[in-house]
Backbone as CSV, one residue per row, in Angstrom:
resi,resn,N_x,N_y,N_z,CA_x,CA_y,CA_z,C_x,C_y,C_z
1,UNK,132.358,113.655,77.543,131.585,113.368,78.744,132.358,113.688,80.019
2,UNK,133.831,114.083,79.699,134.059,114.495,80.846,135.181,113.179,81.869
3,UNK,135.814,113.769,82.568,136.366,112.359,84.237,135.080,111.713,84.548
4,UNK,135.477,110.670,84.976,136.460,109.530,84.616,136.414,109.045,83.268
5,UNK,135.613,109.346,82.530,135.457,108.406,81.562,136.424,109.097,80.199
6,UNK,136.621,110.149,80.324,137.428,111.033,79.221,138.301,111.953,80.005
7,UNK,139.589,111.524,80.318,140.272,111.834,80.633,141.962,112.310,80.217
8,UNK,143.109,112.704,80.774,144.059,113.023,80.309,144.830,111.742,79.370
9,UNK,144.646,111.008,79.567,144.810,109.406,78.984,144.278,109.163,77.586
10,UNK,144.625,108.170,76.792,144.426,108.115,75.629,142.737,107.106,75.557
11,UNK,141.792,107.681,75.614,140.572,107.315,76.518,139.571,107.162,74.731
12,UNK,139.409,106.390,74.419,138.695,106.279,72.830,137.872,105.184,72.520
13,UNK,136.795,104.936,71.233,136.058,104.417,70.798,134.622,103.964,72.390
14,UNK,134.207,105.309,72.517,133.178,105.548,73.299,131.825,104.840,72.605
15,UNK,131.172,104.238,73.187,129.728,103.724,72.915,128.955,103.336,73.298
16,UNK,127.503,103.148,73.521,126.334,103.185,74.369,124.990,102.506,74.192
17,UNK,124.786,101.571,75.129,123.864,100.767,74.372,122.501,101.458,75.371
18,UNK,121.848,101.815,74.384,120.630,102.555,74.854,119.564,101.377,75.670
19,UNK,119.447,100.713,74.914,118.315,99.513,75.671,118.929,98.481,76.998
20,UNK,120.232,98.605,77.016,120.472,98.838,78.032,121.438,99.523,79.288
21,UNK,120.928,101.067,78.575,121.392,101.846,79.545,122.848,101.791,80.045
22,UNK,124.059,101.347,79.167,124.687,101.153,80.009,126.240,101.657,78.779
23,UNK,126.885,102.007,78.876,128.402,102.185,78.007,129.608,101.668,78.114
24,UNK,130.201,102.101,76.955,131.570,101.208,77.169,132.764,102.241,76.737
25,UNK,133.907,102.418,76.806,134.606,102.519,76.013,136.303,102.128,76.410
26,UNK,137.461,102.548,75.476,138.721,101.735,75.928,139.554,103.022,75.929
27,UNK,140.597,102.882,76.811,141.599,103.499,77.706,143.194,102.697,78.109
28,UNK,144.041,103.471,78.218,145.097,103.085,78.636,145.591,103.436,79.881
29,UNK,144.378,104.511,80.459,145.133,105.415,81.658,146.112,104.020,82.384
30,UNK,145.957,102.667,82.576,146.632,101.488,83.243,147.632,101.389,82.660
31,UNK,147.918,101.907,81.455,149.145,101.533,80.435,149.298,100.801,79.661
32,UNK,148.011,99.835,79.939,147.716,99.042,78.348,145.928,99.029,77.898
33,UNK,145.840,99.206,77.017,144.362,99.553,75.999,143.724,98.354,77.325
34,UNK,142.775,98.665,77.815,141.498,98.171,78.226,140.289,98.596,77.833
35,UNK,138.969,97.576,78.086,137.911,98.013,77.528,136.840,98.444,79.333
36,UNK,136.565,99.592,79.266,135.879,99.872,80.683,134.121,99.926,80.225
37,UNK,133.771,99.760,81.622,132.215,99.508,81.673,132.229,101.290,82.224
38,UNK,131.066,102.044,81.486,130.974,103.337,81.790,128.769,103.232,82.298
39,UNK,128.776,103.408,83.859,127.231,103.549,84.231,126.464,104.792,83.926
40,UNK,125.734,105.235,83.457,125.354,106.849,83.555,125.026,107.515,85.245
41,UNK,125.246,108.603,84.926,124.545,109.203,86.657,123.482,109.696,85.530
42,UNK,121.985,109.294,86.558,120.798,110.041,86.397,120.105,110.811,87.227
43,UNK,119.922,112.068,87.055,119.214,112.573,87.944,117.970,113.680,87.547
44,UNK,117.086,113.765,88.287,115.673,114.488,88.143,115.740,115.908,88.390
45,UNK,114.799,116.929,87.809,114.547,117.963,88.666,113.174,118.377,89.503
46,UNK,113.270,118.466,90.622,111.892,118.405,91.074,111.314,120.395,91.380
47,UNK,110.783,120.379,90.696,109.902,121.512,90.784,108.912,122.215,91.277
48,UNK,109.203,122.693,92.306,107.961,122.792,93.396,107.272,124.214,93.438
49,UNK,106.024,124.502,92.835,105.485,126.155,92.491,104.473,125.921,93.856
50,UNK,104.452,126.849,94.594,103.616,126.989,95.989,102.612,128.202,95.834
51,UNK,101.506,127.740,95.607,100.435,128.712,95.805,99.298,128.606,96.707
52,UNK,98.790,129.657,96.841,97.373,129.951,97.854,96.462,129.208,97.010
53,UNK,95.464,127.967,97.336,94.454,127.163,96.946,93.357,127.703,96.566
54,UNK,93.197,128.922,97.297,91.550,129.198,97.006,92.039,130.548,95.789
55,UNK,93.042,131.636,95.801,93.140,132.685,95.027,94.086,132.129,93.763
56,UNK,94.742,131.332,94.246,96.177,130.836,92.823,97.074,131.972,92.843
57,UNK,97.653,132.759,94.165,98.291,133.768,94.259,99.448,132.862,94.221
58,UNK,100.755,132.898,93.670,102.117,132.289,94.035,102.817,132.663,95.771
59,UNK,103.204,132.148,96.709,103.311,131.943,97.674,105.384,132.207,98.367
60,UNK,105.972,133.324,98.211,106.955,133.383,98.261,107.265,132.930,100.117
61,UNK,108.463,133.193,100.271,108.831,132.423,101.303,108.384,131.285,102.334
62,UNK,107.937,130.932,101.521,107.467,128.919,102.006,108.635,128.286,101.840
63,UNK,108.479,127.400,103.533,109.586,126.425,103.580,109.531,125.629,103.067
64,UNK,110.429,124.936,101.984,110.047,123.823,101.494,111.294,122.932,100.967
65,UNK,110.826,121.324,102.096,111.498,120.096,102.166,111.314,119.258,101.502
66,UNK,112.929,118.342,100.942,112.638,117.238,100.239,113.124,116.085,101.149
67,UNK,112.329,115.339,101.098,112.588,113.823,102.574,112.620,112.765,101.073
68,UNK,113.440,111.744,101.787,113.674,110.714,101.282,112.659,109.551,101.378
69,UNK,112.988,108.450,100.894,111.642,107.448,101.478,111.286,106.682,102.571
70,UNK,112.494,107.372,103.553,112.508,106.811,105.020,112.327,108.271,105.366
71,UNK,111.880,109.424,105.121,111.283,110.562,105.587,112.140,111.014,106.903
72,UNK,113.627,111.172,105.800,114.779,111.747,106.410,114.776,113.396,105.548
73,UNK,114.837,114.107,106.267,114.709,116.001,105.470,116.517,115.752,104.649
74,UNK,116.582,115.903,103.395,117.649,115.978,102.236,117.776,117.499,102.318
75,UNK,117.429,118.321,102.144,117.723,119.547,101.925,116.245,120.395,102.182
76,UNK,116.705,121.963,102.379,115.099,122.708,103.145,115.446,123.714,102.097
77,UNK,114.444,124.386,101.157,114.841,125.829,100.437,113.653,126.481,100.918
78,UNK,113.931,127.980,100.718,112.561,128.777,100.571,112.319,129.681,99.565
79,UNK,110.979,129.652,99.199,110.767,129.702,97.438,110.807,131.271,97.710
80,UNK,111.244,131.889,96.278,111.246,132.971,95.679,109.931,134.120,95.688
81,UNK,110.287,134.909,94.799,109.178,135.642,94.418,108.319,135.060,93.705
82,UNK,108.625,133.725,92.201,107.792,133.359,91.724,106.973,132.274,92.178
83,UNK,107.086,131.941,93.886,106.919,130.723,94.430,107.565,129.760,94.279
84,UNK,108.839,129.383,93.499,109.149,128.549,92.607,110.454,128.057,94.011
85,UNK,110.579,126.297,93.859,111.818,126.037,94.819,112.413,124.567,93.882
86,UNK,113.473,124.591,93.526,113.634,123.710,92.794,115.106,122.579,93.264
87,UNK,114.907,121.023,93.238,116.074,119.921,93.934,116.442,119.530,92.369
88,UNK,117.881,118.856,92.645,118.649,118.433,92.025,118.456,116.441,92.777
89,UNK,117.916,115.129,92.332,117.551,114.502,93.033,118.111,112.800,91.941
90,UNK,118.208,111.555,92.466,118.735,111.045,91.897,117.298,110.346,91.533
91,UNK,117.247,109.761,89.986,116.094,109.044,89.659,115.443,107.982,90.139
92,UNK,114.796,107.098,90.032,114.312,105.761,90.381,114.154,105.575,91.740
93,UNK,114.053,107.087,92.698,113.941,107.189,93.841,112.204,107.922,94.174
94,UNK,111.764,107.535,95.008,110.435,108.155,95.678,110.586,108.749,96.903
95,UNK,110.085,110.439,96.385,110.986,111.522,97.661,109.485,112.187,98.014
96,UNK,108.945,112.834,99.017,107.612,113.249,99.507,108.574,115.084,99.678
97,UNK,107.674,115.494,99.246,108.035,117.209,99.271,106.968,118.179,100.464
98,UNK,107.691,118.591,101.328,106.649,118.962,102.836,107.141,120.462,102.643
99,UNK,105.660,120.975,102.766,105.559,122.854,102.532,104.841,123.424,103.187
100,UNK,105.701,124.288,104.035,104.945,125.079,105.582,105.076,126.709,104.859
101,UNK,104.453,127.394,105.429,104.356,128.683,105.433,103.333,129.269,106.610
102,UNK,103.816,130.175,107.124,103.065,131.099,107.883,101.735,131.476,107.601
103,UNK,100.477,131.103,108.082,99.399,131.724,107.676,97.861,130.841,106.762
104,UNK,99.017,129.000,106.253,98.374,128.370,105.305,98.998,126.591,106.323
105,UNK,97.838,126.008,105.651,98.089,124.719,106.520,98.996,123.685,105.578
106,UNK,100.150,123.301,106.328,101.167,122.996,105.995,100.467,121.598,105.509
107,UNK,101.703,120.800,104.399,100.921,119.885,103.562,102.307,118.982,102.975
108,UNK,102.129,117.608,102.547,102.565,117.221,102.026,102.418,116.686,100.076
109,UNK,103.256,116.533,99.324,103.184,115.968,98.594,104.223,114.749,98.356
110,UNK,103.590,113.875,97.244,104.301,112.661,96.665,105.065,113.282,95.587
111,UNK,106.286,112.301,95.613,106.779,112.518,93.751,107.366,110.553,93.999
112,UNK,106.869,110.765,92.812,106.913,108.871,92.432,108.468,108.724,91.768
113,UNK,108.608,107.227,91.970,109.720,107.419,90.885,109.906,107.566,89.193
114,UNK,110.904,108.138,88.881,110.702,108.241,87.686,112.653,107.972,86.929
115,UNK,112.236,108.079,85.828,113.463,107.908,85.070,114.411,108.752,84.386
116,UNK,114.770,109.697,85.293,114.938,111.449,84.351,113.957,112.310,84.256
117,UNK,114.438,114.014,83.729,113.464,114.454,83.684,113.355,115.698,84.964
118,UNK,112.284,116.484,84.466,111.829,117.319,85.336,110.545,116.872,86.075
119,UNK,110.458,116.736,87.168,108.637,116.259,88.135,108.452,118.237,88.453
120,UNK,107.079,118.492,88.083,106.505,119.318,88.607,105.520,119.681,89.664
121,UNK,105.929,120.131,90.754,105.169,119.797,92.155,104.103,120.868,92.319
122,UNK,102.623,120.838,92.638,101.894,121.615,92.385,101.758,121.417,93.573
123,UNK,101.938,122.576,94.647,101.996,122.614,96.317,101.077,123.822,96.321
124,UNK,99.684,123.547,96.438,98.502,124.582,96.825,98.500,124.140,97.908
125,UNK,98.575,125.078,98.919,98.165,125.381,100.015,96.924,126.093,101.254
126,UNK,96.319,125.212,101.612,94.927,126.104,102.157,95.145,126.765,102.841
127,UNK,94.571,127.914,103.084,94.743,129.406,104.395,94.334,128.000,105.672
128,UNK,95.237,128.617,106.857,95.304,127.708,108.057,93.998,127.477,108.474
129,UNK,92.665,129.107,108.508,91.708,129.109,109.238,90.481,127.799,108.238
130,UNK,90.940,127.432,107.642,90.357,125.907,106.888,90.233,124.738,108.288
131,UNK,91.079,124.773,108.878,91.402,123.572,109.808,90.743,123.980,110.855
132,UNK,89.849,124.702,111.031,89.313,125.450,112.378,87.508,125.232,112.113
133,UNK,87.372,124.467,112.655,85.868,124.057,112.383,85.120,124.717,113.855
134,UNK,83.701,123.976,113.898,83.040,124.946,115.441,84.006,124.615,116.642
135,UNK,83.769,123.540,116.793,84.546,123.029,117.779,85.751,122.289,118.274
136,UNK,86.663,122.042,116.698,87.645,121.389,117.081,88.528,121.534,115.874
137,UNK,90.018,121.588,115.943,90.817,121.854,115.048,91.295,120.499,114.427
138,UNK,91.092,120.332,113.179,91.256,119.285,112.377,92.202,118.804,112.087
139,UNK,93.500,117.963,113.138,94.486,117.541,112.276,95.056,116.088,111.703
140,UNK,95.431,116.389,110.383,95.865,114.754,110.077,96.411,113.987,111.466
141,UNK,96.548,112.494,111.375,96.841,111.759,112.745,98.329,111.810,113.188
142,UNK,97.802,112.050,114.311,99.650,112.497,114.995,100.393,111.006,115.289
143,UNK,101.375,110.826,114.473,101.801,109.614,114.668,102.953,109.693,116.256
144,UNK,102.495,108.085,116.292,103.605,107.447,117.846,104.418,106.327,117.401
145,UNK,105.531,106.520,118.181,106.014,105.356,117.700,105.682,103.937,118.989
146,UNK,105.573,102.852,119.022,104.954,101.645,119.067,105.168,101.873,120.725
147,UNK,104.498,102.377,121.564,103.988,101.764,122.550,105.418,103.001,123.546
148,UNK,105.255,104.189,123.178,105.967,105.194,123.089,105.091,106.858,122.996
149,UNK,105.563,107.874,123.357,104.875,108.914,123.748,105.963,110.138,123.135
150,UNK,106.934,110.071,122.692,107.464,110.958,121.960,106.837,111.106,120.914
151,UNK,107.256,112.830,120.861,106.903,113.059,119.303,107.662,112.936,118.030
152,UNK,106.985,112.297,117.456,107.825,111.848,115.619,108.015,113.461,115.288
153,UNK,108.977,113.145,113.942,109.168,114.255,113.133,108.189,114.641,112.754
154,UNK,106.370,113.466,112.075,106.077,114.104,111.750,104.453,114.384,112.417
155,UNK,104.524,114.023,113.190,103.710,114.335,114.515,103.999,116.438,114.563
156,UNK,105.561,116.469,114.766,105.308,117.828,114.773,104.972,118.801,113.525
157,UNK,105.476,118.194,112.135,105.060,118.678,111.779,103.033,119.335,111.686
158,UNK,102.536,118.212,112.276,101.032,118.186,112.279,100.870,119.430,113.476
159,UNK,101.148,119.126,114.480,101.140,120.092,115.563,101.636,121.698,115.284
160,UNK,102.584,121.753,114.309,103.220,123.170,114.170,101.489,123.482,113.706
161,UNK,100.964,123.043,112.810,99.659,123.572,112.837,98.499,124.178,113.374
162,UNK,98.812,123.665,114.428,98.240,123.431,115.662,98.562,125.135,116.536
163,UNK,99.785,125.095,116.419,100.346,126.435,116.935,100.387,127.934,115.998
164,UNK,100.011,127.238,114.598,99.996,128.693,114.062,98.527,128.842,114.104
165,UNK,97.589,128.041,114.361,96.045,128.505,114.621,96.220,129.643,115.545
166,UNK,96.689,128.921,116.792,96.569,129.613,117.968,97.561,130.318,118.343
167,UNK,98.504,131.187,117.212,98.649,132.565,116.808,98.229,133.125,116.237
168,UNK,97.182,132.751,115.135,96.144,133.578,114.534,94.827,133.986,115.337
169,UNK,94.643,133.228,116.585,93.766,133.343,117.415,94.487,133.534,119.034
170,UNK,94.536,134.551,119.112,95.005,134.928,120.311,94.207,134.451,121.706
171,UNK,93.164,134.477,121.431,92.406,133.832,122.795,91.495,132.482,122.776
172,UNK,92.224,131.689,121.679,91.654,130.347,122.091,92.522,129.529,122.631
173,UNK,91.329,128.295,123.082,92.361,127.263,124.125,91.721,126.268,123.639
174,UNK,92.464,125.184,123.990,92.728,124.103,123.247,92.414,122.705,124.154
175,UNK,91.939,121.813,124.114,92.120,120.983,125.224,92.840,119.526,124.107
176,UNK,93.641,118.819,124.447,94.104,117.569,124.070,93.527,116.461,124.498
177,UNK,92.372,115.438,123.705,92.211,114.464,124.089,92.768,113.139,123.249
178,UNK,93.122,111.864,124.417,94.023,111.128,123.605,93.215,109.702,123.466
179,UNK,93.254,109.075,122.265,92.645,108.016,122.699,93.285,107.105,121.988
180,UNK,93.007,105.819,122.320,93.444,104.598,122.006,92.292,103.590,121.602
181,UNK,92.644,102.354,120.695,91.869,101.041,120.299,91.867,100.366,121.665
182,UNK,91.202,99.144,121.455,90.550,98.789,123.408,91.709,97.479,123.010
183,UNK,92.536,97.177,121.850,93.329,95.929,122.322,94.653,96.456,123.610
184,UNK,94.873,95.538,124.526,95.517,95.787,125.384,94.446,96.442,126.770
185,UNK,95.115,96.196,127.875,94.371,96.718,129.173,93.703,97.953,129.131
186,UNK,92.685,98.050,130.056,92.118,99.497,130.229,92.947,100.869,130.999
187,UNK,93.343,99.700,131.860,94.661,101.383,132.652,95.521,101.255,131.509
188,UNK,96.533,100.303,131.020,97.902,100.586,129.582,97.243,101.631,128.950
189,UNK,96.412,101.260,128.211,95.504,102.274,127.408,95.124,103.426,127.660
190,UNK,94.657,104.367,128.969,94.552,105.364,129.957,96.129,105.612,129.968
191,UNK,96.720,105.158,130.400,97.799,105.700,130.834,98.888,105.991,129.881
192,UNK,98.932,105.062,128.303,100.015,105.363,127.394,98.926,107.262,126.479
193,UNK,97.648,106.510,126.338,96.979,108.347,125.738,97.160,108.934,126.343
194,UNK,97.402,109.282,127.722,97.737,110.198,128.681,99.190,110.914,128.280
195,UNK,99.902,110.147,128.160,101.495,110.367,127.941,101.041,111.063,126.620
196,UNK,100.803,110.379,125.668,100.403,110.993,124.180,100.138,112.327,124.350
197,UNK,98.768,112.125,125.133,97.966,113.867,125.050,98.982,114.864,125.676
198,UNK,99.826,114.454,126.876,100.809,115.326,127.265,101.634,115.606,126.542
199,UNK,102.527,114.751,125.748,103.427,115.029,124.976,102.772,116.217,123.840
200,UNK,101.962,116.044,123.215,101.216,116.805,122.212,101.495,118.313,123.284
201,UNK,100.881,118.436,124.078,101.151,119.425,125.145,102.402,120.682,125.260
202,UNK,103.382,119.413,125.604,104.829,119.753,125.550,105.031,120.534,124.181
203,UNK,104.791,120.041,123.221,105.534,120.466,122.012,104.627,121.580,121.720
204,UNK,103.480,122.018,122.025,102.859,123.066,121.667,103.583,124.082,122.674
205,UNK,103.558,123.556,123.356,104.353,124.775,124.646,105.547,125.314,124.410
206,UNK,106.424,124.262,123.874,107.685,125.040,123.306,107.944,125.880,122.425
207,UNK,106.825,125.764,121.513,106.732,126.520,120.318,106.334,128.096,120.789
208,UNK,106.128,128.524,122.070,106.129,129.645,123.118,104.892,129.768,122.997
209,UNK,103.581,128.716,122.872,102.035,128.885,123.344,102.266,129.235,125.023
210,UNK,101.004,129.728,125.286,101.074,129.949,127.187,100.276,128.640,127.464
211,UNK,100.643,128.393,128.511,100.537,127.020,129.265,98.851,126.885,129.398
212,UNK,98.199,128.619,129.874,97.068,128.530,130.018,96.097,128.131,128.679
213,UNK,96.919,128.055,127.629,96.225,127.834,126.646,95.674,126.555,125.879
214,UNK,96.699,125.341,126.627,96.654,124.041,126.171,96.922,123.270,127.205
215,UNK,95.506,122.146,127.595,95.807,121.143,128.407,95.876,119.686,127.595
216,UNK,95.855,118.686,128.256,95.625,117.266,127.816,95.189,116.376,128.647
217,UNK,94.552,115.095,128.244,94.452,114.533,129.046,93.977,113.136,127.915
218,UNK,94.126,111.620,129.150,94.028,110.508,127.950,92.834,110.300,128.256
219,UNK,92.074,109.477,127.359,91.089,108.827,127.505,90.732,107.332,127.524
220,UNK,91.976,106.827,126.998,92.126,105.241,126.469,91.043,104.921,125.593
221,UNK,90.586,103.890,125.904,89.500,103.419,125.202,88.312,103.596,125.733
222,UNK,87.882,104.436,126.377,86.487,104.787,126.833,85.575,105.706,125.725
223,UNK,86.270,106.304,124.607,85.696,106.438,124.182,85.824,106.567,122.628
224,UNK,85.333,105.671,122.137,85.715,105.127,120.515,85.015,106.174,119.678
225,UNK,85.620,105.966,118.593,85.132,106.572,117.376,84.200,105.375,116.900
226,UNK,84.495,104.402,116.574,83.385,103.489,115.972,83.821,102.491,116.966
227,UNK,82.626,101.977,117.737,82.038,101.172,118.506,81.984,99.725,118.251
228,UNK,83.207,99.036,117.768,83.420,97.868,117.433,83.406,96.780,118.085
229,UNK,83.316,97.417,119.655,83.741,96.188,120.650,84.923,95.337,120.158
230,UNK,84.704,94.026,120.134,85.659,93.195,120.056,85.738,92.559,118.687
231,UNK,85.118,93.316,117.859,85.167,92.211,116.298,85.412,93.600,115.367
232,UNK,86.734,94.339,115.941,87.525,95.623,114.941,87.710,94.890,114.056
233,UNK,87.697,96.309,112.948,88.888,95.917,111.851,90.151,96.304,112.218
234,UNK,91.660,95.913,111.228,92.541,96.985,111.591,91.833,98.669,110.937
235,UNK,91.476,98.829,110.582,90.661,100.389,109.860,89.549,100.850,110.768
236,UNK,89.053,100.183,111.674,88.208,100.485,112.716,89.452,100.814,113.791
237,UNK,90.082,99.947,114.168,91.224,100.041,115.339,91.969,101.406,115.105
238,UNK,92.621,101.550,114.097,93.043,102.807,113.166,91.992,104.422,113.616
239,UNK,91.160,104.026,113.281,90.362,105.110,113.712,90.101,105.720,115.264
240,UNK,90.013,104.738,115.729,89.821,104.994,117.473,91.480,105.330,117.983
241,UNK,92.090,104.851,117.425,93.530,105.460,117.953,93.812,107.027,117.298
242,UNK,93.661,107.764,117.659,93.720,109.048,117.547,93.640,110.542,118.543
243,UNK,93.917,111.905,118.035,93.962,113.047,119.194,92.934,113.549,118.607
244,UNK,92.230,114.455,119.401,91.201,114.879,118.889,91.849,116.628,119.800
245,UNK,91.679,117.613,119.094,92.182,119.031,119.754,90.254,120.368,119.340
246,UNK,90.215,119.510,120.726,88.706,120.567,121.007,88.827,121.903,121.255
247,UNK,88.183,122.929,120.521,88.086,124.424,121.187,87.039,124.339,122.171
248,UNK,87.987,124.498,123.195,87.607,124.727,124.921,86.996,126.395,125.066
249,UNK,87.443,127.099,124.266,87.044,128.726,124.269,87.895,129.310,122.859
């Protein structure tokens, strides 16, 4: 098995108790026979094949991330000719696998925990122009953090979306509207979606959109998605807090 456990030392009567996972064996490397506790390292392989959703074409140079369960990026590869991108990952851990490519709307998957083993990640990807409806570009909810107007990590990831539309479409424009649930004041509310819809703004702009192409603006709570007045759910509240990205032209 190898250091530490088999080493230059007189290292013998190795054994392993399967049910519970755990080994033993005795050594002198100290200079007198001891009996050592030996843990296994376990680890997974996660397997990620990236294809086009609607043809099942395999999908070569897609970026593709493994985040941890605090949706910290561990390592970024980009898949092959056979689509194929494959992690080396420790078991009994739950890691989310995020896959962008040029041209297809970027997406996440789960991998659960498990106990060893290979996980096989089936990352179909829809062509981007999916997210492009009559009037408004469809994206999952751009998260904020609590009473705050920066953009999250994965806020941009939602937005990079946002920007490869409108490089596939050279002459559309975009307008940003921001809205909020009605708990808290009517100006707080106006004035933190405002920041929101701008920020959304900002980050499209950097990505080298032209300015003329994307405005924003908040709305607060003037105008809900579901009309709860004052007896929300949290899943009603949830809903009205959101961006909505209208084609203006």
């Amino acid at each position: 098995v190898g250091e530490p456990v088999n080493t230059s030392k007189d290292d013998f009567a190795f054994s392993f108790n399967k049910t519970k996972n755990v080994g033993f064996f005795s050594s002198n490397k100290t200079g007198k026979d001891k009996i050592y506790q030996a843990n296994p390292v376990c680890h997974i392989e996660i397997v990620t094949l990236v294809k086009d959703a609607k043809t099942g074409a395999v999908l070569s140079n897609s970026k593709v991330s493994v985040l941890d369960d605090k949706k910290n990026v561990i390592e970024t590869k980009t898949s092959g000719a056979d689509g194929k991108v494959s992690y080396n990952a420790d078991c009994n851990k739950a890691f989310t696998i995020q896959v962008a490519r040029d041209g297809y709307e970027s997406n996440s998957f789960p991998v659960a925990k498990t106990n060893g083993g290979v996980v096989n990640i089936a990352a179909d990807l829809q062509p981007i122009e999916t997210i492009v409806k009559e009037d408004v570009v469809v994206l999952n909810d751009i998260f904020f953090e609590f009473n705050k107007s920066n953009i999250t990590r994965e806020g941009g990831f939602e937005l990079d979306k946002l920007v490869q539309v409108l490089n596939k479409y050279p002459n559309m424009v975009i307008m940003v509207k921001g809205h909020t649930d009605n708990r808290g004041s009517d100006q707080y509310n106006m004035n933190l979606s405002d920041r929101r819809a701008k920020a959304s703004v900002q980050y499209v702009l950097s990505k080298g959109i032209a300015k003329a192409r994307i405005s924003g603006k908040g709305y607060g709570e003037s105008e809900p998605k579901v009309d709860c007045k004052e007896n929300c759910t949290e899943e009603e509240h949830a809903q009205n807090r959101r961006s909505e990205f209208v084609i203006v032209k």
